[in-house]
Short mmCIF file of C-alpha atoms and ligand atoms in Angstrom, two decimals:
data_model
loop_
_atom_site.label_atom_id
_atom_site.label_comp_id
_atom_site.label_asym_id
_atom_site.label_seq_id
_atom_site.Cartn_x
_atom_site.Cartn_y
_atom_site.Cartn_z
CA MET E 21 -65.44 7.99 -25.78
CA LYS E 22 -67.62 10.74 -24.34
CA TYR E 23 -69.36 13.40 -26.30
CA LEU E 24 -69.80 17.12 -25.60
CA SER E 25 -71.99 19.78 -27.17
CA THR E 26 -70.48 22.68 -29.05
CA ARG E 27 -72.38 25.13 -26.69
CA GLY E 28 -71.03 23.59 -23.51
CA GLU E 29 -73.85 21.80 -21.86
CA GLY E 30 -74.97 18.14 -21.96
CA SER E 31 -71.34 16.69 -21.88
CA GLY E 32 -70.27 13.30 -20.76
CA ARG E 33 -72.81 11.19 -22.71
CA GLY E 34 -71.80 8.18 -24.48
CA PHE E 35 -72.43 7.28 -28.26
CA SER E 36 -75.49 5.06 -27.58
CA GLU E 37 -77.09 8.05 -25.63
CA ILE E 38 -76.58 10.68 -28.19
CA LEU E 39 -77.50 8.16 -31.06
CA LEU E 40 -81.21 8.59 -30.47
CA GLU E 41 -80.93 12.31 -29.86
CA GLY E 42 -80.78 15.28 -32.29
CA LEU E 43 -79.43 18.42 -30.97
CA ALA E 44 -77.73 18.67 -27.60
CA PRO E 45 -80.10 20.02 -24.87
CA ASP E 46 -78.56 23.60 -25.19
CA GLY E 47 -79.09 23.63 -28.94
CA GLY E 48 -75.53 22.77 -29.80
CA LEU E 49 -74.23 19.88 -31.78
CA TYR E 50 -72.51 16.75 -30.23
CA LEU E 51 -68.78 16.04 -30.94
CA PRO E 52 -66.39 13.60 -29.45
CA GLU E 53 -64.20 15.02 -26.69
CA ARG E 54 -61.19 14.51 -28.89
CA TYR E 55 -60.37 13.06 -32.30
CA PRO E 56 -58.31 9.86 -31.92
CA ARG E 57 -55.04 10.24 -33.87
CA ILE E 58 -54.13 7.53 -36.35
CA ASP E 59 -50.39 6.76 -36.23
CA ALA E 60 -48.33 5.51 -39.10
CA THR E 61 -48.40 1.86 -38.06
CA THR E 62 -52.28 1.80 -37.72
CA LEU E 63 -52.64 3.72 -41.11
CA ALA E 64 -50.53 1.05 -42.62
CA ARG E 65 -52.59 -1.60 -41.22
CA TRP E 66 -55.89 -0.13 -42.21
CA ARG E 67 -54.79 0.12 -45.84
CA GLY E 68 -55.07 -3.63 -46.13
CA LEU E 69 -58.63 -3.77 -44.72
CA SER E 70 -62.13 -4.42 -46.37
CA TYR E 71 -64.58 -1.70 -46.09
CA ALA E 72 -66.44 -3.43 -43.34
CA GLU E 73 -63.13 -4.03 -41.46
CA LEU E 74 -62.08 -0.44 -41.87
CA ALA E 75 -65.39 0.86 -40.71
CA PHE E 76 -65.43 -1.38 -37.61
CA ALA E 77 -61.73 -0.37 -36.74
CA LEU E 78 -62.69 3.39 -37.13
CA LEU E 79 -66.08 3.37 -35.54
CA ALA E 80 -64.74 1.27 -32.56
CA LEU E 81 -62.67 4.33 -31.73
CA TYR E 82 -65.81 6.53 -31.25
CA ILE E 83 -68.11 3.89 -29.84
CA ASP E 84 -67.27 2.10 -26.62
CA ASP E 85 -70.58 1.63 -25.18
CA ILE E 86 -71.79 -1.07 -27.51
CA PRO E 87 -69.86 -4.48 -26.93
CA ALA E 88 -67.26 -4.89 -29.79
CA GLY E 89 -68.79 -8.10 -30.97
CA ASP E 90 -72.20 -6.36 -31.42
CA LEU E 91 -70.72 -3.51 -33.21
CA ARG E 92 -68.69 -5.63 -35.46
CA ALA E 93 -71.97 -7.55 -36.44
CA LEU E 94 -73.76 -4.33 -37.09
CA VAL E 95 -71.02 -3.05 -39.34
CA GLU E 96 -70.84 -6.27 -41.18
CA ARG E 97 -74.46 -6.44 -41.72
CA THR E 98 -74.38 -2.99 -43.18
CA TYR E 99 -71.34 -2.78 -45.54
CA THR E 100 -71.98 -5.67 -47.96
CA ALA E 101 -71.36 -6.12 -51.52
CA GLU E 102 -75.12 -7.10 -51.90
CA VAL E 103 -76.40 -3.68 -50.35
CA PHE E 104 -73.80 -1.58 -52.09
CA GLY E 105 -73.46 -3.32 -55.41
CA ASP E 106 -69.61 -3.62 -55.24
CA PRO E 107 -67.32 -5.61 -52.81
CA ARG E 108 -65.34 -2.35 -52.25
CA VAL E 109 -68.63 -0.54 -51.07
CA ALA E 110 -67.11 2.80 -52.17
CA PRO E 111 -65.22 2.06 -55.41
CA LEU E 112 -62.74 4.65 -56.86
CA ARG E 113 -62.35 5.10 -60.49
CA PRO E 114 -59.94 7.28 -62.47
CA LEU E 115 -61.70 9.96 -64.73
CA GLU E 116 -58.69 11.88 -66.16
CA PRO E 117 -55.07 12.34 -65.24
CA GLY E 118 -54.93 13.35 -61.55
CA VAL E 119 -58.66 13.21 -61.11
CA PHE E 120 -60.57 10.26 -59.55
CA VAL E 121 -64.28 9.77 -58.82
CA LEU E 122 -65.22 8.00 -55.57
CA GLY E 123 -68.50 6.08 -56.16
CA LEU E 124 -70.60 6.55 -52.93
CA SER E 125 -73.90 6.18 -54.70
CA ASN E 126 -74.37 2.55 -55.41
CA GLY E 127 -76.56 1.82 -52.30
CA PRO E 128 -80.30 1.24 -52.06
CA THR E 129 -81.40 4.82 -53.00
CA LEU E 130 -78.49 5.69 -55.40
CA ALA E 131 -77.21 8.56 -53.20
CA PHE E 132 -74.22 8.70 -50.66
CA LYS E 133 -76.59 9.14 -47.80
CA ASP E 134 -77.15 5.54 -47.84
CA LEU E 135 -73.59 4.85 -46.61
CA ALA E 136 -74.41 6.56 -43.36
CA MET E 137 -78.15 5.83 -43.08
CA GLN E 138 -77.93 2.06 -43.69
CA PHE E 139 -75.66 1.96 -40.54
CA LEU E 140 -77.89 4.29 -38.58
CA GLY E 141 -80.84 1.88 -39.52
CA HIS E 142 -79.02 -1.09 -38.03
CA ALA E 143 -77.77 0.80 -35.04
CA PHE E 144 -81.22 2.26 -34.25
CA GLU E 145 -82.89 -1.20 -34.32
CA TYR E 146 -80.09 -2.59 -31.96
CA GLU E 147 -80.25 0.30 -29.57
CA LEU E 148 -84.05 0.52 -29.30
CA ALA E 149 -84.22 -3.27 -28.65
CA ARG E 150 -81.53 -2.99 -26.00
CA ARG E 151 -83.46 -0.20 -24.22
CA GLY E 152 -86.88 -1.73 -24.66
CA ARG E 153 -87.96 1.51 -26.42
CA THR E 154 -89.71 2.54 -29.67
CA LEU E 155 -89.22 5.59 -31.81
CA ASN E 156 -91.31 7.59 -34.30
CA VAL E 157 -89.03 9.11 -36.68
CA LEU E 158 -90.45 12.42 -38.07
CA GLY E 159 -88.71 14.10 -41.01
CA ALA E 160 -89.11 16.49 -43.94
CA THR E 161 -87.37 15.77 -47.23
CA SER E 162 -86.99 17.38 -50.57
CA GLY E 163 -85.77 14.00 -51.86
CA ASP E 164 -82.56 12.21 -50.93
CA THR E 165 -82.70 12.25 -47.22
CA GLY E 166 -86.14 10.86 -46.93
CA SER E 167 -85.64 7.94 -49.35
CA ALA E 168 -82.34 7.01 -47.84
CA ALA E 169 -83.88 7.04 -44.28
CA GLU E 170 -86.92 5.00 -45.40
CA TYR E 171 -84.81 2.42 -47.16
CA ALA E 172 -82.72 2.16 -44.04
CA LEU E 173 -85.52 1.86 -41.50
CA LYS E 174 -88.02 -0.11 -43.52
CA GLY E 175 -89.09 -3.27 -41.70
CA LYS E 176 -86.80 -2.45 -38.76
CA ARG E 177 -88.40 -3.46 -35.34
CA GLY E 178 -89.32 -0.62 -32.94
CA VAL E 179 -89.32 2.19 -35.37
CA SER E 180 -91.92 3.91 -37.57
CA VAL E 181 -91.06 6.70 -40.22
CA PHE E 182 -93.35 9.53 -40.90
CA MET E 183 -91.62 11.42 -43.77
CA LEU E 184 -93.11 14.76 -45.15
CA SER E 185 -92.38 15.82 -48.68
CA PRO E 186 -93.80 18.65 -50.86
CA LEU E 187 -96.60 17.09 -53.02
CA GLY E 188 -95.42 16.96 -56.71
CA ARG E 189 -92.09 18.61 -56.11
CA MET E 190 -89.60 15.83 -55.95
CA SER E 191 -88.16 14.25 -59.20
CA PRO E 192 -90.48 11.56 -60.53
CA PHE E 193 -87.74 8.98 -59.78
CA GLN E 194 -87.51 10.10 -56.19
CA GLN E 195 -91.31 10.05 -55.73
CA ALA E 196 -91.48 6.52 -57.13
CA GLN E 197 -88.70 5.43 -54.93
CA MET E 198 -90.37 6.52 -51.78
CA PHE E 199 -94.06 6.04 -52.53
CA SER E 200 -93.58 2.54 -53.82
CA LEU E 201 -92.54 1.23 -50.48
CA GLN E 202 -95.27 -1.02 -48.95
CA ASP E 203 -93.72 -1.59 -45.57
CA ALA E 204 -96.17 -1.11 -42.77
CA ASN E 205 -93.72 1.08 -40.67
CA ILE E 206 -93.19 3.59 -43.45
CA HIS E 207 -95.53 6.43 -43.73
CA ASN E 208 -95.15 8.85 -46.68
CA ILE E 209 -97.06 12.19 -46.14
CA ALA E 210 -97.34 14.40 -49.30
CA VAL E 211 -97.94 17.94 -48.15
CA GLU E 212 -99.91 20.46 -50.16
CA GLY E 213 -97.21 22.93 -49.86
CA VAL E 214 -93.41 23.64 -50.42
CA PHE E 215 -90.46 22.16 -48.59
CA ASP E 216 -90.44 24.93 -46.06
CA ASP E 217 -93.95 24.05 -45.04
CA CYS E 218 -92.98 20.40 -44.43
CA GLN E 219 -90.06 21.66 -42.28
CA ASP E 220 -92.38 24.11 -40.42
CA LEU E 221 -94.70 21.13 -39.50
CA VAL E 222 -91.83 19.07 -38.20
CA LYS E 223 -90.63 22.02 -36.10
CA ALA E 224 -94.23 22.51 -34.84
CA VAL E 225 -94.75 19.04 -33.76
CA SER E 226 -91.18 18.86 -32.14
CA ALA E 227 -92.01 22.06 -30.20
CA ASP E 228 -94.91 20.32 -28.50
CA LEU E 229 -92.68 18.79 -25.79
CA ALA E 230 -95.55 16.76 -24.25
CA PHE E 231 -96.58 15.26 -27.60
CA LYS E 232 -92.94 14.56 -28.59
CA GLN E 233 -92.30 12.70 -25.34
CA ARG E 234 -95.60 10.77 -25.32
CA HIS E 235 -95.05 9.56 -28.96
CA ALA E 236 -91.27 9.19 -28.67
CA ILE E 237 -90.63 11.45 -31.79
CA GLY E 238 -87.05 11.39 -33.08
CA THR E 239 -85.25 12.46 -36.17
CA VAL E 240 -82.49 11.20 -38.43
CA ASN E 241 -81.38 14.56 -39.86
CA SER E 242 -77.91 15.41 -40.97
CA ILE E 243 -76.68 16.83 -37.58
CA ASN E 244 -76.82 13.23 -36.02
CA TRP E 245 -73.15 12.32 -35.14
CA ALA E 246 -73.74 8.71 -35.95
CA ARG E 247 -74.33 9.77 -39.69
CA LEU E 248 -71.33 11.93 -39.67
CA VAL E 249 -68.84 9.49 -38.25
CA ALA E 250 -70.02 6.70 -40.60
CA GLN E 251 -69.03 9.11 -43.44
CA VAL E 252 -65.45 9.45 -42.26
CA VAL E 253 -64.82 5.88 -43.28
CA TYR E 254 -65.09 6.44 -46.92
CA TYR E 255 -62.49 9.28 -46.85
CA PHE E 256 -59.97 6.70 -45.62
CA ALA E 257 -61.29 4.09 -48.21
CA GLY E 258 -60.96 6.72 -51.02
CA TYR E 259 -57.55 7.69 -49.91
CA PHE E 260 -56.21 4.05 -49.80
CA GLN E 261 -57.59 3.54 -53.33
CA ALA E 262 -55.97 6.62 -54.83
CA THR E 263 -52.51 6.22 -53.36
CA THR E 264 -49.97 3.63 -53.15
CA SER E 265 -48.25 4.76 -49.92
CA ASN E 266 -49.32 6.75 -46.82
CA ASP E 267 -46.69 9.39 -47.57
CA GLN E 268 -48.87 10.79 -50.39
CA ALA E 269 -51.38 13.53 -49.78
CA VAL E 270 -54.68 13.99 -51.65
CA ASP E 271 -57.49 16.60 -52.23
CA PHE E 272 -61.21 15.85 -52.06
CA ALA E 273 -63.79 17.79 -53.87
CA VAL E 274 -67.13 17.65 -52.12
CA PRO E 275 -70.58 18.87 -53.40
CA THR E 276 -71.88 20.74 -50.24
CA GLY E 277 -75.23 21.51 -48.71
CA ASN E 278 -75.53 21.04 -45.06
CA PHE E 279 -71.71 20.56 -44.55
CA GLY E 280 -72.18 17.17 -43.18
CA ASN E 281 -70.21 15.26 -45.89
CA ILE E 282 -67.26 17.76 -45.89
CA CYS E 283 -67.28 17.84 -42.09
CA ALA E 284 -66.62 14.12 -42.10
CA GLY E 285 -63.60 15.00 -44.40
CA HIS E 286 -62.46 17.57 -41.70
CA VAL E 287 -62.80 14.82 -38.91
CA ALA E 288 -60.66 12.29 -41.16
CA ARG E 289 -58.07 15.07 -41.43
CA GLN E 290 -58.08 15.85 -37.78
CA MET E 291 -57.44 12.13 -37.24
CA GLY E 292 -54.34 12.37 -39.22
CA LEU E 293 -55.34 11.19 -42.81
CA PRO E 294 -53.12 13.03 -45.28
CA ILE E 295 -55.59 15.35 -46.83
CA HIS E 296 -54.01 18.36 -48.44
CA ARG E 297 -57.11 20.37 -49.09
CA LEU E 298 -60.89 19.93 -48.79
CA VAL E 299 -62.47 21.64 -51.82
CA LEU E 300 -65.96 22.78 -51.10
CA ALA E 301 -68.23 22.98 -54.02
CA THR E 302 -71.58 24.97 -53.82
CA ASN E 303 -74.25 25.59 -56.49
CA GLU E 304 -75.90 29.01 -56.79
CA ASN E 305 -76.76 28.72 -53.06
CA ASP E 306 -73.26 29.87 -52.28
CA VAL E 307 -73.20 31.02 -48.59
CA LEU E 308 -70.27 28.73 -47.89
CA ASP E 309 -68.29 29.45 -50.89
CA GLU E 310 -68.66 33.15 -50.12
CA PHE E 311 -67.43 32.43 -46.60
CA PHE E 312 -64.39 30.47 -47.56
CA ARG E 313 -63.29 33.06 -50.12
CA THR E 314 -64.13 36.25 -48.31
CA GLY E 315 -64.72 35.32 -44.53
CA ARG E 316 -68.14 36.74 -44.76
CA TYR E 317 -70.95 34.46 -43.62
CA ARG E 318 -74.34 35.76 -44.56
CA VAL E 319 -77.29 33.40 -44.20
CA ARG E 320 -79.93 33.65 -46.73
CA SER E 321 -83.71 33.71 -46.27
CA ALA E 322 -85.97 31.05 -47.66
CA ALA E 323 -87.02 33.52 -50.35
CA GLU E 324 -83.29 34.09 -51.41
CA THR E 325 -82.60 30.42 -51.73
CA HIS E 326 -82.62 29.30 -55.24
CA GLU E 327 -84.25 26.22 -56.63
CA THR E 328 -81.44 24.63 -58.75
CA SER E 329 -80.85 21.56 -60.69
CA SER E 330 -78.67 20.22 -57.90
CA PRO E 331 -81.53 20.39 -55.37
CA SER E 332 -79.86 18.47 -52.55
CA MET E 333 -77.47 21.50 -52.15
CA ASP E 334 -80.24 24.10 -52.09
CA ILE E 335 -79.56 25.10 -48.47
CA SER E 336 -79.65 28.48 -46.93
CA LYS E 337 -78.03 27.62 -43.57
CA ALA E 338 -75.63 24.68 -43.33
CA SER E 339 -76.61 22.91 -40.05
CA ASN E 340 -73.24 21.13 -39.56
CA PHE E 341 -71.13 24.23 -40.05
CA GLU E 342 -71.11 24.98 -36.24
CA ARG E 343 -69.01 21.86 -35.73
CA PHE E 344 -66.32 23.08 -37.89
CA VAL E 345 -66.27 26.51 -36.52
CA PHE E 346 -66.13 25.15 -32.89
CA ASP E 347 -63.06 22.98 -33.85
CA ALA E 348 -61.34 25.81 -35.80
CA LEU E 349 -61.57 28.34 -33.02
CA GLY E 350 -60.09 26.16 -30.50
CA ARG E 351 -63.29 24.47 -29.03
CA ASP E 352 -64.57 27.35 -27.01
CA PRO E 353 -68.25 26.70 -26.27
CA ALA E 354 -68.84 30.22 -24.85
CA ARG E 355 -67.62 31.77 -27.95
CA THR E 356 -69.55 29.41 -30.14
CA ARG E 357 -72.66 30.09 -28.30
CA VAL E 358 -72.31 33.89 -28.93
CA LEU E 359 -71.50 33.37 -32.58
CA PHE E 360 -74.35 31.17 -33.35
CA ALA E 361 -76.81 33.24 -31.31
CA GLU E 362 -75.80 35.95 -33.77
CA VAL E 363 -76.26 33.70 -36.79
CA GLU E 364 -79.99 33.46 -35.62
CA SER E 365 -80.48 37.04 -34.70
CA LYS E 366 -78.47 38.84 -37.29
CA ARG E 367 -78.07 36.12 -39.92
CA ALA E 368 -74.24 36.62 -39.92
CA LEU E 369 -71.19 35.41 -38.23
CA SER E 370 -69.00 38.13 -36.82
CA LEU E 371 -65.42 36.80 -36.62
CA THR E 372 -62.43 38.57 -35.57
CA ALA E 373 -59.40 38.92 -37.95
CA ASP E 374 -57.53 36.26 -35.71
CA GLU E 375 -60.35 33.97 -35.92
CA ARG E 376 -60.52 34.28 -39.71
CA ALA E 377 -56.94 33.57 -39.81
CA ARG E 378 -57.33 30.37 -37.80
CA ILE E 379 -60.11 29.13 -39.98
CA ALA E 380 -58.08 29.91 -43.06
CA SER E 381 -55.30 27.61 -41.82
CA PHE E 382 -57.61 24.61 -42.02
CA GLY E 383 -56.88 23.91 -45.63
CA PHE E 384 -60.34 24.53 -47.14
CA ALA E 385 -60.67 25.81 -50.69
CA SER E 386 -64.07 26.63 -52.36
CA GLY E 387 -65.84 27.45 -55.53
CA ARG E 388 -69.23 27.78 -56.97
CA SER E 389 -71.06 26.03 -59.85
CA THR E 390 -74.07 27.18 -61.86
CA ALA E 391 -76.83 25.53 -63.86
CA ASP E 392 -74.81 26.16 -67.11
CA ASP E 393 -71.67 24.71 -65.50
CA ARG E 394 -73.50 21.57 -64.61
CA LEU E 395 -74.93 21.11 -68.17
CA ALA E 396 -71.38 21.90 -69.57
CA THR E 397 -69.68 19.47 -67.24
CA ILE E 398 -72.06 16.61 -67.69
CA ARG E 399 -71.84 17.02 -71.51
CA ALA E 400 -68.10 17.15 -71.59
CA VAL E 401 -67.67 14.22 -69.30
CA HIS E 402 -70.01 12.20 -71.50
CA ALA E 403 -68.44 13.38 -74.77
CA ARG E 404 -64.79 12.78 -73.58
CA HIS E 405 -65.11 9.81 -71.32
CA GLY E 406 -68.44 8.10 -72.24
CA GLU E 407 -69.64 8.38 -68.61
CA VAL E 408 -72.71 9.99 -67.24
CA ILE E 409 -72.40 11.92 -63.87
CA ASP E 410 -75.19 13.58 -61.90
CA PRO E 411 -75.67 17.27 -61.46
CA HIS E 412 -74.23 17.33 -57.84
CA THR E 413 -71.09 15.35 -58.75
CA ALA E 414 -70.81 17.76 -61.72
CA ASP E 415 -70.62 20.69 -59.40
CA ALA E 416 -67.81 19.02 -57.44
CA LEU E 417 -65.94 18.10 -60.57
CA LYS E 418 -66.18 21.59 -61.99
CA VAL E 419 -64.82 23.21 -58.81
CA GLY E 420 -62.23 20.33 -58.07
CA ARG E 421 -60.66 20.85 -61.50
CA GLU E 422 -60.21 24.52 -60.59
CA HIS E 423 -58.16 23.65 -57.56
CA ALA E 424 -56.26 20.67 -58.93
CA GLU E 425 -52.60 20.71 -58.50
CA ALA E 426 -50.00 18.50 -60.40
CA GLY E 427 -48.91 15.60 -58.27
CA THR E 428 -51.84 15.71 -55.78
CA PRO E 429 -54.67 13.36 -56.73
CA MET E 430 -58.06 15.13 -56.65
CA ILE E 431 -60.78 12.80 -55.44
CA VAL E 432 -64.25 13.94 -56.53
CA LEU E 433 -67.09 12.53 -54.32
CA GLU E 434 -69.99 11.21 -56.42
CA THR E 435 -73.01 11.86 -54.14
CA ALA E 436 -75.80 10.51 -56.46
CA LEU E 437 -76.21 8.45 -59.54
CA PRO E 438 -77.60 10.38 -62.68
CA ALA E 439 -80.65 8.18 -62.83
CA LYS E 440 -81.98 10.16 -59.79
CA PHE E 441 -81.83 13.48 -61.90
CA ASN E 442 -82.66 12.36 -65.25
CA ALA E 443 -84.33 15.52 -66.43
CA THR E 444 -81.08 17.62 -66.10
CA VAL E 445 -78.94 14.65 -67.63
CA HIS E 446 -81.30 14.49 -70.54
CA GLU E 447 -81.09 18.25 -71.11
CA ALA E 448 -77.22 17.89 -71.14
CA ILE E 449 -76.61 14.98 -73.33
CA GLY E 450 -79.99 14.27 -75.17
CA VAL E 451 -80.36 10.83 -73.83
CA ASP E 452 -81.71 9.21 -70.64
CA ALA E 453 -79.19 8.45 -67.80
CA PRO E 454 -78.57 4.73 -67.34
CA ARG E 455 -80.72 3.18 -64.79
CA PRO E 456 -79.71 0.35 -62.49
CA ALA E 457 -81.80 -2.73 -63.53
CA ARG E 458 -83.40 -2.99 -60.18
CA PHE E 459 -85.20 0.23 -60.76
CA ALA E 460 -86.81 -0.73 -64.16
CA GLY E 461 -90.42 0.24 -64.22
CA ILE E 462 -90.37 1.81 -60.65
CA GLU E 463 -92.82 4.52 -61.81
CA ASP E 464 -95.48 1.91 -62.53
CA LEU E 465 -95.39 0.23 -59.13
CA PRO E 466 -98.45 0.67 -56.68
CA ARG E 467 -98.04 3.76 -54.34
CA ARG E 468 -98.64 4.05 -50.74
CA PHE E 469 -98.90 7.63 -49.52
CA THR E 470 -101.25 10.00 -47.60
CA THR E 471 -101.91 13.64 -48.89
CA MET E 472 -102.29 16.37 -46.22
CA THR E 473 -102.81 20.08 -46.10
CA VAL E 474 -100.47 22.16 -44.03
CA ASP E 475 -102.30 21.35 -40.70
CA VAL E 476 -100.24 20.52 -37.50
CA GLU E 477 -103.12 19.03 -35.58
CA ARG E 478 -103.95 16.63 -38.48
CA LEU E 479 -100.38 15.53 -38.63
CA LYS E 480 -100.26 14.92 -34.94
CA ALA E 481 -103.36 12.89 -35.12
CA PHE E 482 -102.00 10.77 -37.93
CA VAL E 483 -98.81 10.08 -35.95
CA ALA E 484 -100.81 9.28 -32.87
CA GLU E 485 -102.97 6.77 -34.91
CA ASN E 486 -100.18 5.04 -36.88
CA GLY E 487 -97.23 5.31 -34.57
C1 PLP W 8 -77.39 15.45 -49.29
C2 PLP W 8 -76.60 15.64 -50.64
C3 PLP W 8 -75.55 16.59 -50.87
C4 PLP W 8 -75.06 17.61 -49.63
O1 PLP W 8 -74.45 16.87 -48.67
P1 PLP W 8 -74.20 17.73 -47.24
O2 PLP W 8 -73.82 16.70 -46.41
O3 PLP W 8 -75.65 18.12 -46.80
O4 PLP W 8 -73.36 18.82 -47.45
C5 PLP W 8 -74.96 16.65 -52.06
N1 PLP W 8 -75.33 15.81 -52.96
C6 PLP W 8 -76.33 14.91 -52.83
C7 PLP W 8 -76.68 14.08 -54.05
C8 PLP W 8 -77.03 14.85 -51.64
O5 PLP W 8 -78.11 13.90 -51.49
#
């Protein structure tokens, strides 16, 4: 399988080449040249596979420049009951008639990002060793991405992590999770500023091409194709658990920020998985809900981006959205280039009526959930079912219910466990969220982090010294 860029240049690369890159050289996003179609025989066979076997079967369709035996070993090392706390890896549970919850958050950092990032960690280590290279991963996080990356890359050979986070702004649990890591290759940098300052610092370092090259700076952000394709697997796994035959169709409700998770659902659908609708849920940051309801795409400024109680969805511009638009408009790189240049310059996407109709034919539905909705949903689920869900999952459940149809199972993706966002959970139900035993007393562990002002030169010096 070869990969191409949504903007037309840099085509013809293999998986292992784009693995260590972020954006394509023309600023576009990588996609496979085509989506392999899964026929009925293959789908029937896949139904009987374990998660790791399924992951290998699916990933092998997209990865042909890593020997099959090596890929199988990487996948088997990644998707184990020990790492994900359940032999099914992504277990499905019924919540109420017609509504299921797909548990994606039982991995090392209690968020769904582990499912992709753990694979990325093993794949990075493998590929760097094969190429005799090293990598310094530089990133900015407001919570879930940073911890998932650190837990995936800690102790891995050939790679160091420099993760910037806004000092004192993550949840106490998230802070404890990241800062308690003692591994020599993990560097937490608490920046005296807000998340945007962290992101600006990363951009400034990456813009210094000489520095970037000299110190082998890389990223693990959500536009990485390897992360996206690893997420396609759990759409299949969820489908097989919710249905008894491959003639049935299902809906998925997805709490959405950067459009990475739901884009994996789109890929699963393009491969032939019987998905009726992909239901996109936003919080108060509703750029994408507005788009799917009205056809208008209006990027918000940082100042217009709300800080909400589902913080991992507080996004003003969804970085993976270009992938879907590229596919929906018939994979025309010239048109994609024009449209997304306008997103930069005018903060809007100017589609023709015909293009809007094509997008509408892709089976997306959407809705919005607010702070009050999250509290009410968490409270009602607790009262009715005795279960505790996290605020992001609550957004998806609220919107998913609005779109549920009799006879079509609605699978709600659980993207985090409630222990990560205890303040909101406590506000909703008056008691603490249950916490997995392995995280008992995590706040009391010794912490390893560096505090820094918003200073590009200091950051560069720190990376040069510790990389
Ligand atoms: C990252 C994240 C999301 C958003 O996922 P995208 O792929 O960015 O759309 C939703 N919920 C949680 C808990 C997350 O960590």
